[in-house]
Amino acid sequence: MRERVGQTIQAYAKDHQSLYWFTIVLFAMGIIFGAVIVNSLPLSQRQELFGFLQYFFNNLGSQGIPEPTAHFQQAFGHYAKTVGILWVLGLSIIGLPMILLLLFLKGVVVGFTVGFLVNQLQWHGVTLAMAGVLPQNLLVVPALFIVGVSGISFSLRLIKTRLLSKRDVILPHFVGYTVLVVAMLAVLTVAALFETFVSPRLMQMVLN
């Protein structure tokens, strides 16, 4: 059973290797673009954002997250909404460029967040980013990659069957796509738990 699962994963990775490399490069471009945005912000806006950041750090250092259950629900809701949108976009031919755009924007958000912390706090910002941004994104980013690539693959399959009139049975691919999305949603649930209960503790340790 393990060998069969391993062979299936290897075959899937080999078939989608080019798509994964493309999305990784796209995500990296988003990170670079987000970091560039930080440097292009006017000084007044950077000072205003840093004021909000200081207020957040002061509260986090002294109190932690005041309502962890509400924070978890918000984080999980955000991840579930993102995965749901990617899943729906993958079911349509015109959704393919939107999937790429969403993955690029995720890179922009990560690049802007880390870039702003480093820009304002230098090495302390690197430490805070390692404690508060990196841990959950080690789960979130690969999960979104897998969902995005699966959506792109399914959308390309629709193009082949609908526009190029190539015979293919869609239902098994749809079931596999949906099961994979649900599995990644479970991974993102763990990421939301980590973001709620582990990352704040790590940031508290850094702040204190």
XYZ file of C-alpha atoms in Angstrom:
208
model
C 0.000 0.000 0.000
C 2.794 2.396 0.912
C 4.668 1.582 -2.292
C 1.535 2.235 -4.336
C 0.939 5.602 -2.631
C 4.600 6.509 -3.106
C 4.472 5.604 -6.804
C 1.293 7.663 -7.230
C 2.895 10.701 -5.587
C 6.044 10.317 -7.702
C 3.999 10.044 -10.900
C 1.922 13.093 -9.925
C 5.039 15.156 -9.142
C 6.678 14.136 -12.424
C 3.591 14.980 -14.493
C 3.202 18.398 -12.864
C 6.869 19.292 -12.428
C 6.850 22.125 -14.958
C 3.725 23.674 -13.411
C 5.280 23.576 -9.941
C 8.445 25.267 -11.158
C 6.403 27.935 -12.926
C 4.296 28.689 -9.834
C 7.397 28.748 -7.601
C 9.038 31.313 -9.898
C 5.787 33.316 -9.974
C 5.575 33.228 -6.171
C 9.224 34.318 -5.875
C 8.521 37.238 -8.218
C 5.617 38.192 -5.947
C 7.926 38.172 -2.905
C 10.414 40.427 -4.690
C 7.621 42.760 -5.816
C 6.252 42.952 -2.251
C 9.688 43.826 -0.885
C 10.092 46.521 -3.539
C 6.725 48.032 -2.569
C 8.014 48.524 0.991
C 10.915 50.648 -0.219
C 8.639 52.682 -2.486
C 6.221 53.660 0.297
C 6.340 57.306 1.433
C 7.965 57.874 4.836
C 4.652 58.994 6.371
C 2.917 55.741 5.414
C 5.805 53.656 6.723
C 5.695 55.538 10.030
C 1.937 55.018 10.274
C 2.246 51.286 9.585
C 5.078 51.021 12.092
C 2.878 52.720 14.706
C 0.228 50.008 14.223
C 2.975 47.383 14.391
C 4.328 48.752 17.676
C 0.815 48.783 19.160
C 0.334 45.147 18.112
C 3.712 44.111 19.534
C 3.065 45.892 22.835
C -0.275 44.107 23.284
C 1.132 40.771 22.161
C 4.130 41.017 24.475
C 2.010 41.764 27.528
C -1.274 39.935 26.899
C -0.791 37.526 24.002
C -3.763 37.005 21.685
C -6.809 38.079 23.750
C -9.344 35.808 21.980
C -7.534 32.806 20.482
C -10.766 31.050 19.463
C -11.903 34.057 17.438
C -8.426 34.381 15.934
C -8.450 30.713 14.916
C -11.888 31.074 13.325
C -10.697 34.134 11.402
C -7.474 32.441 10.232
C -9.240 29.214 9.266
C -12.015 31.167 7.522
C -9.437 33.069 5.490
C -7.632 29.884 4.434
C -10.884 28.060 3.671
C -12.096 30.982 1.558
C -8.815 31.100 -0.372
C -8.861 27.339 -1.046
C -12.538 27.490 -2.011
C -11.870 30.273 -4.510
C -8.913 28.369 -5.999
C -11.044 25.210 -6.256
C -13.872 27.040 -8.053
C -11.438 28.795 -10.403
C -9.903 25.431 -11.286
C -13.305 24.173 -12.418
C -13.473 26.752 -15.211
C -11.330 27.473 -18.238
C -11.238 31.233 -17.597
C -10.157 30.690 -13.984
C -6.610 29.648 -14.901
C -5.078 33.161 -15.026
C -6.888 34.081 -11.796
C -5.213 31.148 -9.996
C -1.825 32.434 -11.127
C -2.752 35.941 -9.981
C -3.774 34.717 -6.509
C -0.505 32.810 -6.066
C 1.430 35.891 -7.164
C -0.502 38.072 -4.686
C 0.251 35.601 -1.877
C 3.928 36.093 -2.676
C 3.438 39.871 -2.615
C 1.860 39.681 0.867
C 4.684 37.528 2.250
C 7.346 39.722 0.626
C 5.746 42.929 1.903
C 5.334 41.588 5.456
C 8.893 40.308 5.784
C 10.321 43.280 3.897
C 8.545 45.777 6.154
C 9.721 44.044 9.334
C 13.314 43.975 8.098
C 13.105 47.554 6.795
C 11.915 48.913 10.137
C 13.624 46.623 12.642
C 16.683 45.309 10.769
C 17.932 42.058 12.364
C 15.184 42.135 14.974
C 12.736 42.145 12.066
C 14.391 39.025 10.651
C 13.955 37.285 14.017
C 10.302 38.327 14.268
C 9.644 37.173 10.709
C 11.225 33.796 11.508
C 9.000 33.479 14.594
C 5.715 34.980 13.400
C 5.582 34.651 9.610
C 7.682 31.649 8.612
C 6.242 28.782 10.747
C 2.644 28.724 9.454
C 3.743 29.631 5.934
C 5.834 26.454 5.810
C 2.435 24.731 5.675
C 0.333 27.409 3.949
C 2.530 28.070 0.910
C 3.046 24.402 -0.141
C -0.672 23.701 0.416
C -1.652 26.643 -1.802
C 0.896 25.534 -4.407
C -0.629 22.058 -4.505
C -4.192 23.392 -4.752
C -3.189 25.974 -7.363
C -1.255 23.532 -9.542
C -4.086 20.987 -9.305
C -6.563 23.681 -10.348
C -4.367 24.720 -13.274
C -3.986 21.087 -14.335
C -7.736 20.480 -14.188
C -8.419 23.685 -16.092
C -5.923 22.658 -18.806
C -7.646 19.278 -18.998
C -10.961 21.070 -19.548
C -9.373 23.084 -22.347
C -8.169 19.877 -24.030
C -11.539 18.130 -23.766
C -13.845 21.069 -24.494
C -11.900 23.237 -26.926
C -9.555 20.737 -28.580
C -12.165 17.942 -28.680
C -9.861 15.354 -27.105
C -11.681 12.450 -25.500
C -11.153 12.157 -21.758
C -13.328 11.168 -18.804
C -13.510 14.218 -16.524
C -15.254 12.730 -13.463
C -12.273 10.746 -12.027
C -10.026 13.805 -12.396
C -12.688 15.988 -10.737
C -12.946 13.578 -7.795
C -9.176 13.416 -7.424
C -8.914 17.215 -7.627
C -11.607 17.681 -4.974
C -10.105 15.085 -2.610
C -6.704 16.785 -2.916
C -8.254 20.182 -2.113
C -9.984 18.771 0.974
C -6.684 17.216 2.112
C -4.925 20.569 1.742
C -7.727 22.223 3.698
C -6.892 19.843 6.566
C -3.243 20.960 6.304
C -4.356 24.599 6.425
C -6.411 23.834 9.533
C -3.184 22.768 11.221
C -1.562 25.977 9.940
C -4.395 28.047 11.475
C -3.886 26.254 14.809
C -0.163 26.931 14.592
C -0.788 30.593 13.747
C -3.133 30.935 16.731
C -1.349 29.035 19.486
C 2.325 28.585 18.532
C 3.460 31.630 16.523
C 2.232 34.171 19.136
C 4.213 32.313 21.835
C 7.326 32.365 19.667
C 6.856 36.088 19.020
C 6.325 36.726 22.741
C 9.637 35.003 23.449
C 11.364 37.225 20.877
C 9.689 40.406 22.112
C 10.437 39.738 25.750
